[in-house]
Amino acid sequence: MRYSALRILTEGLTGNRGWKPAWRKAEPKPHYDVVIIGGGGHGLATAYYLAKHHGVTRVAVLEKGYLGSGNIGRNTTIVRANYGLPGNSEFYSHSLKLWEGLEQELNYNVMHSQRGIINLFHSDGQRDAYARRGNAIRNQGDDAILLDTEGVRRILPYLDFEQTRFPIYGGLYQPRGGTARHDAVAWGFARGADRLGVDIIENCEVTGITVEAGRVTGVATSRGPIGAGRVGMAVAGRSSQVAALAGLKVPIESHVLQAFVTEGLKPVIDHVVTYGMGHFYISQSDKGGLVFGGDLDFYPSYAARGNLPMAEHVIEAGVTLMPMIAKARLLRSWGGIMDMSPDGSPIIDRTPVDGLYFNGGWCYGGFKAVPGSGDCFAHLLATDAPHAAAARLRFDRFETGRGLMDEEATGSQHNLH
Amino acid sequence: MRIDCPVCGPRDLREFTPKGAACYATRPEGEEWSEAWHEHLHLRENPAGRSEELWYHGAGCSAWLIVERDTRTHEIFSVRRADGGAA
Amino acid sequence: MRVAGYGRVDRARKLRFRFDGRSYAGFAGDTLASALLANDVRLVARSFKYHRPRGVMTAGSEEPNALVEIGRGAAKLPNVRATVQELYDGLYAESQNRWPSLAVDMLAVNALAAPFLGAGFYYKTFMWPPSFWEKVYEPAIRRAAGLGRFSREADPARQEKAFVSCDVLVIGAGPAGLMAAQVAAAAGADVLLVDEGTAPGGRLLAEDEAVGGKAGHRWAASLAEGLAALPNVRILTRTAVTGAYDGGTYGALERVAEHVAERGDAPGVCFWRIDARVAVLATGALERPIAFPGNDRPGVMMASAIRSYLHRWGVVGGRRVALYTANDAARRTARDLAASGVEVAAVIDPRAEAPPLVGVDAPLLAGGRIVATSGRLGLTGLTVKTGSQTHRIAADVLALSGGWNPSVHLACHMGGRPVWDEALGAFRAPEPGAPGAVPGLLPAGAAAGIWDTSGCLASGRAAGAAALERIGRAATEMDLPEAESEPGSQTVVFQTPGRGRAWLDFQNDVTVKDVQLSAREGFASVEHMKRYTTQGMAPDQGKNSNVGALAVLADVTGRTIPETGTTTFRPPYVPLPLGAIGAGAEGKGFAPERFTTSHAASRARGTPMIEAGLWYRPSFFPAPGETTWREACDREVTMVRGAVGVADVSTLGKIEFHGPDTGALLDLVYTSRMSTLKPGRVRYGIMLREDGHVMDDGTTARLADDHWVMTTTTAAAGQVMAHLDMVQQCHAPRLRTRFTSTTDGWAQFSIAGPKAATLLDALLDGGHDAAAVPFMACGAVQVAGVAARLFRISFSGEHAYEIAVPARYGASLWRLLVAYAEGLGGGPYGMEALNVLRIEKGFPTHAELHGRTTAYDLGLQRMLSPKKDFIGKAGASRVGLLDPGRERLVGLRPVAAQGRLLAGAHLFAPGARPVRTEDQGYITSACYSPTLGHDIALGFAVAGPDRLGERLKMVDHLRKCTTEVEICDPVFLDPDGERARA
Amino acid sequence: MPDLVADTPSERGATKVDAASLSVLAYTPMHLLAPFPGGSEAMAAALTEAYGVRLPAPGESLSADGAELRWAGRDQALLLGPDAPAPALHTHGAVTDVSDVYLRLMLTGPSEAADILARLVPIDLRPLRFASGATAKTLLGHISAQVTARADGVEIMVMRSFWQSAFHEIETAMTRVAGRAALPPD
């Protein structure tokens, strides 16, 4: 069923009784051309683009819990393409272009809002590093503007420009950056994939990956075995466990990243703002809640919850940067499980097992990556060759040291990115 | 979270810094790049369950600690000094 | 209205307050809600989506409707629960999220469009044309969004954070919590008793019932008084435990002074970090509303809240009260009201076999259900059906009780799921020890599903004993006071049928129909329903509505409640001001400040200070007549090159080593061999991370055979110290060497320039000949009788020294140095000049050692010793890190002398398009060199050192600057180092 | 030849709020004693010989003839008092002059101090848990600090460059605590 204002009108007048499920509750079939493990944003987008761009429709997406139960529904909803290093530059650039127009593509309002993102800097050295990054963004063909203090003040007059511990020297502004409604992205891709014939199977946990003579042949699940020509893993947060089902050890450590939302307030913060002297990023949702986050809790964790010291640190950063938010009240805090890679950048690659493909290591970048990741992973699954925009997201960069994408420049330590 | 530092006693999480898997405490043999070094620096068991980690009591006694901990529940089973010293 | 003879407000102390511009009076002891109800103000708020009129519904922090703004100007606090805000004289309150007024709210038109604004309607529209989202739709939505207003000014209130430790934390001071605390205290345990309310007692404060032969509230007060007198008991009232965290850590919010007009220096609120060995969850229970058409009008209140208002504040929110419940215990509301003389209009009990009313002279409508309510801005009447009969009942207050939900939130903060208890008709906390249950948190009383007071007291006593057992203490015998023990029978009722919208989530305007629609569209898992309808996502986080919504969802999907599941409980239990969790961070409080010993003297010269990590360092020292930093910087550079300059370099990290194996440890840490350094000499070294990239650089001096001092960069000092600790403890625990940071112990100053030796000779005791100290040597000297360390090292390329004295002499020595330097035509120089001096010499800083560069990239591969192991050796040997095509350090100069160079710009071949695929590198440091008369830069270029003399194009898109540049050696000045060695 | 004048923050910082008072302690020679691996016993023996006191256990401070021995982190202790520690100590470990590395603040009033520092320090400093003589390395807000219980209050030792921040933090906590005490009773 196509969504439109007219449809809302006619349904509203007839008691809203005609709405159909957004996607079918599919039963698993014995065999698929492609099985995608993970019914989150990445898995669903992959299924959608497999069907849409490659005509591969005998596809199943297997989800252990409810659809979108992982990080797609636990993030701070930021969408941007402001990376500084090759590999990330072209990939996130590609992803942002897919975001632009996603509503029309999916006939689903994911509320992608290009309200602009401003990364603040607080020293000459940081300014130089951000200038380098901004120029890299422009080299890629994306938008970036370098603001000085006055430029920031014009856009974000509510920041503390006088007393804050680390003065605001300026900011790197990407007007095309913004936010989107996170759950809607999962639902929109699910609905889109479903309409193209993809089977979305919830409450179906993969318990084994069947490999015969070095080639994947299917998966064992809590709902029985399912044969597959190719299998794609899109289970960031759980990558190590799922890869281990095929005997693989991956360069991933799982970490908890907290996120926070306050009570609804009349909108004041109309951009995404990030602080440069302590990890803190914030936006205000269309319901009025301040949505913000910060650093990892730093210890490996699969518990989707964090502890107080980091929560305090994040909020302290917010209070020194924009003192007005001291009056807002925290309503809810939660944690997502991040697939942290050694350089803080993602992996979309083949594995040593024929027909088994890996998509993970998203670290902080998973939400904004969803359409790009889906498109590139679909390309890899369909053609066995990397998409040009994801050609550098390789496993072997760690072994060779070639093409590392260490944006934070903190080195091979999973929890420091 | 509270960690029972073998030197200082139980202390709040905020005094500690986690480094990562306990393998960091043991450098592989060899001065040339090898599979063992790749494994040491990059590959992780990343268990959902009991794990051994390396932590630093930086805002306390400065001891590096091996912490045995459950990554699902955050329960801590044991803490010992990385240098092998007693309390 | 007030009810004579009821309530414990102080009628002798009248308090004035304003609400929406009108002046009212209340009494000491009132909350804003009780005072408004006493003044017959029923309409206090509008709902979020449909802007429906709303009134006070509860008497606690769970209040969904009565959210108001308190205070004005910068101090205005939005979304304050009127039910929690205590009245003080002069309190100023306004309603929120309405325009132009509460009674006439234009956005109430939304309600007319309700059929089109059902759950998730926005996902299906606002998509055309694509550019309209940011321009038209979203701005309109944002104008309607939010509840309270948010001043853009800083909060003038000051908040506080604190830590507290205890053996036994008792959360909630109702009958169960009081008993638990008493048992634990009697055994000598260190007890912390916290309660959200203004006084201990919990429900006992709000009921007409006796405990131990006294009025319940008196029993509670006297018990609490006894406890407070014990040395091992602390009681925190007005304190809500907000979250359970790992290891017995709890967060709690104390309302310290929000209830007083004049706070003085007291914080408004305090965020407590509690460390408890064991805890008792005695948080009570929250009463559930019932979903039926029109159940959201002002005047519809929880039955228990009506009793609270009557007994605590002597207030009833109307003249004629009807009661709707299938719960015997809730009939107390009718009983107590009748006893107070308030008219009870009817008791509507959905049970066909409802027991007869006792002691209440009012009609009982057994088997009745409310199918409609009336009253535009407040309840005026009900339509009730019993069988085929329709009754119209005039009432301005409707008391609801659909049963109770134990407050199990905290018990579920670690992922544990509450357990549905069919007999109880409610979710229980997960059993202690169940997966995800909070370790060491023991539920008791109503929080454990025990409804009668006698049972709660017994449960509290048992929980206290269980808590003691967990900490290895024995409980002593303790008698239970007499208390009411009949819980009465109840039938769980979540919704009663009828046409029209029946509210579940009063805050987010989620109705039964929305949940049904959600299920119809496939959003039938509880998490999907919640996210699709926004059920439970408002400020009350579903405290009043989640279980009811779950029951509706179970009903529509043909599942049981346990099959349907629950959503996750997340901290905080009550909304937590960011100013409390972030207390102290405003302004400079975010991070400590570190000051050098020369700070005051620099400031006295009008020097702008810049942040360097936590330190402050002088940017430049302005001279009379100078108007720009560049003028000062150029002068300072020229001064150092031509005469002598002094600079404070104390912020560099200093780590002192003693012991015979120090050289061995340094050999492991540094890439080059340090152990061969002779006493009295200094050597430059770089250290790598284990992944082969450069971590830091600096000099190490061997002061004596077994005494060394290492310097680190200012930025990396902490990281290097932790790294050294790790290397020693994990990789070399047997080496006989120990080290400690002495950064703060020494004030260290650079003296640089051709006249540096002259200055020192004048300064040092004992006819010193500084020039005789060889380059890269060190030794002990005396300055004005104080033992000092002298290092002949240079970060400027000039003949230079660094002199270090114990920090207590730093300020004094700095004054001397500046005076001596000025006497020689020199003076102090700041960070700007220091940076130019080092760029002229091609010395890297963290702009170049930026974490992605290797020794090879920096042209320092000769410092990687092939003869020994060192941290990062294997990592650095990866093929990709030794590729000649990597971006490597070079100098860059403009082809035309006036050409500008900018740090952060990228490099391209002269004819190439400035796009990523053509990128040849980037600039890390750039400056104008007054020595050379043009801009110079350091940067990294693909295969850079192999391309000296080649021309490239520097492009800075951001600052719109393109400059033709030439690749050159990074050392612009004195490549052979003759000045430094002279 | 002019003289170098020692800076004395102890004369500058002193503040009093209600029953508590905060001051900066005067300069005292301090040396960090860190035995080499395996050297603890020998160093302890040398200490006993020189000052009649052993190496303190974690969390302990001991006083003796004109000297105080204070545990100061993993396998190390501070010797406060003597200008030049006994030479025999140097053979068994590192002896580092840290007299100028740290500054010591004193907050008097044992229970007031615990109450005030509870705003900043994540360990329980109530006299019943942290009795006179106890010492701990921990945090004061975001500053690394060593706290030591004295009969008349708590001593807070921080790195010298942090002392103004530490002083300010404690002063703020004192003000808040006094502000609470001044609130009208219920």
PDB file of C-alpha atoms in Angstrom, chain C residues 425-492:
ATOM      1  CA  GLY C 425      -2.439  -8.605  38.453  1.00  0.00           C
ATOM      2  CA  ALA C 426       0.894  -6.854  38.238  1.00  0.00           C
ATOM      3  CA  PHE C 427       4.558  -7.141  37.359  1.00  0.00           C
ATOM      4  CA  ARG C 428       6.908  -8.115  40.126  1.00  0.00           C
ATOM      5  CA  ALA C 429      10.582  -7.282  40.287  1.00  0.00           C
ATOM      6  CA  PRO C 430      12.833 -10.028  38.942  1.00  0.00           C
ATOM      7  CA  GLU C 431      13.897 -12.341  41.744  1.00  0.00           C
ATOM      8  CA  PRO C 432      17.267 -11.367  43.216  1.00  0.00           C
ATOM      9  CA  GLY C 433      19.751 -13.473  41.316  1.00  0.00           C
ATOM     10  CA  ALA C 434      17.601 -13.759  38.187  1.00  0.00           C
ATOM     11  CA  PRO C 435      19.358 -12.800  34.934  1.00  0.00           C
ATOM     12  CA  GLY C 436      19.695  -9.065  34.778  1.00  0.00           C
ATOM     13  CA  ALA C 437      18.397  -8.483  38.301  1.00  0.00           C
ATOM     14  CA  VAL C 438      20.344  -5.830  40.158  1.00  0.00           C
ATOM     15  CA  PRO C 439      22.726  -7.752  42.431  1.00  0.00           C
ATOM     16  CA  GLY C 440      22.099  -7.073  46.085  1.00  0.00           C
ATOM     17  CA  LEU C 441      18.822  -5.235  45.631  1.00  0.00           C
ATOM     18  CA  LEU C 442      16.057  -6.804  47.704  1.00  0.00           C
ATOM     19  CA  PRO C 443      12.428  -5.845  47.026  1.00  0.00           C
ATOM     20  CA  ALA C 444      10.125  -5.364  49.972  1.00  0.00           C
ATOM     21  CA  GLY C 445       6.621  -4.138  50.710  1.00  0.00           C
ATOM     22  CA  ALA C 446       4.393  -2.864  47.944  1.00  0.00           C
ATOM     23  CA  ALA C 447       7.382  -2.857  45.597  1.00  0.00           C
ATOM     24  CA  ALA C 448       7.307  -6.617  46.108  1.00  0.00           C
ATOM     25  CA  GLY C 449       3.567  -6.781  45.487  1.00  0.00           C
ATOM     26  CA  ILE C 450       2.405  -6.721  49.068  1.00  0.00           C
ATOM     27  CA  TRP C 451      -0.553  -4.425  49.438  1.00  0.00           C
ATOM     28  CA  ASP C 452      -1.527  -4.420  53.106  1.00  0.00           C
ATOM     29  CA  THR C 453       0.360  -2.437  55.702  1.00  0.00           C
ATOM     30  CA  SER C 454       0.864  -5.358  58.037  1.00  0.00           C
ATOM     31  CA  GLY C 455       2.347  -7.403  55.208  1.00  0.00           C
ATOM     32  CA  CYS C 456       4.573  -4.501  54.205  1.00  0.00           C
ATOM     33  CA  LEU C 457       5.934  -4.173  57.726  1.00  0.00           C
ATOM     34  CA  ALA C 458       6.715  -7.895  57.854  1.00  0.00           C
ATOM     35  CA  SER C 459       8.238  -7.790  54.400  1.00  0.00           C
ATOM     36  CA  GLY C 460      10.415  -4.844  55.374  1.00  0.00           C
ATOM     37  CA  ARG C 461      11.611  -6.630  58.469  1.00  0.00           C
ATOM     38  CA  ALA C 462      12.480  -9.707  56.419  1.00  0.00           C
ATOM     39  CA  ALA C 463      14.284  -7.645  53.812  1.00  0.00           C
ATOM     40  CA  GLY C 464      16.288  -5.910  56.528  1.00  0.00           C
ATOM     41  CA  ALA C 465      17.330  -9.282  57.906  1.00  0.00           C
ATOM     42  CA  ALA C 466      18.187 -10.575  54.420  1.00  0.00           C
ATOM     43  CA  ALA C 467      20.266  -7.486  53.793  1.00  0.00           C
ATOM     44  CA  LEU C 468      22.149  -8.050  57.023  1.00  0.00           C
ATOM     45  CA  GLU C 469      22.827 -11.629  56.098  1.00  0.00           C
ATOM     46  CA  ARG C 470      24.427 -10.494  52.855  1.00  0.00           C
ATOM     47  CA  ILE C 471      26.911  -8.356  54.719  1.00  0.00           C
ATOM     48  CA  GLY C 472      27.596 -10.959  57.343  1.00  0.00           C
ATOM     49  CA  ARG C 473      25.613  -9.494  60.213  1.00  0.00           C
ATOM     50  CA  ALA C 474      22.908 -11.153  62.236  1.00  0.00           C
ATOM     51  CA  ALA C 475      19.510  -9.569  62.710  1.00  0.00           C
ATOM     52  CA  THR C 476      18.103  -9.207  66.187  1.00  0.00           C
ATOM     53  CA  GLU C 477      14.523 -10.098  67.013  1.00  0.00           C
ATOM     54  CA  MET C 478      12.091  -7.298  66.398  1.00  0.00           C
ATOM     55  CA  ASP C 479       8.372  -7.161  66.977  1.00  0.00           C
ATOM     56  CA  LEU C 480       6.018  -5.894  64.319  1.00  0.00           C
ATOM     57  CA  PRO C 481       3.568  -3.142  65.203  1.00  0.00           C
ATOM     58  CA  GLU C 482      -0.119  -3.788  64.815  1.00  0.00           C
ATOM     59  CA  ALA C 483      -1.407  -2.677  61.447  1.00  0.00           C
ATOM     60  CA  GLU C 484      -4.164  -3.208  58.965  1.00  0.00           C
ATOM     61  CA  SER C 485      -3.910  -6.597  57.291  1.00  0.00           C
ATOM     62  CA  GLU C 486      -6.859  -7.009  54.944  1.00  0.00           C
ATOM     63  CA  PRO C 487      -5.907  -6.229  51.369  1.00  0.00           C
ATOM     64  CA  GLY C 488      -9.448  -6.843  50.047  1.00  0.00           C
ATOM     65  CA  SER C 489     -10.256  -8.448  46.751  1.00  0.00           C
ATOM     66  CA  GLN C 490      -9.636  -6.875  43.405  1.00  0.00           C
ATOM     67  CA  THR C 491     -10.294  -7.562  39.777  1.00  0.00           C
ATOM     68  CA  VAL C 492      -7.753  -6.237  37.370  1.00  0.00           C
TER      69      VAL C 492
END
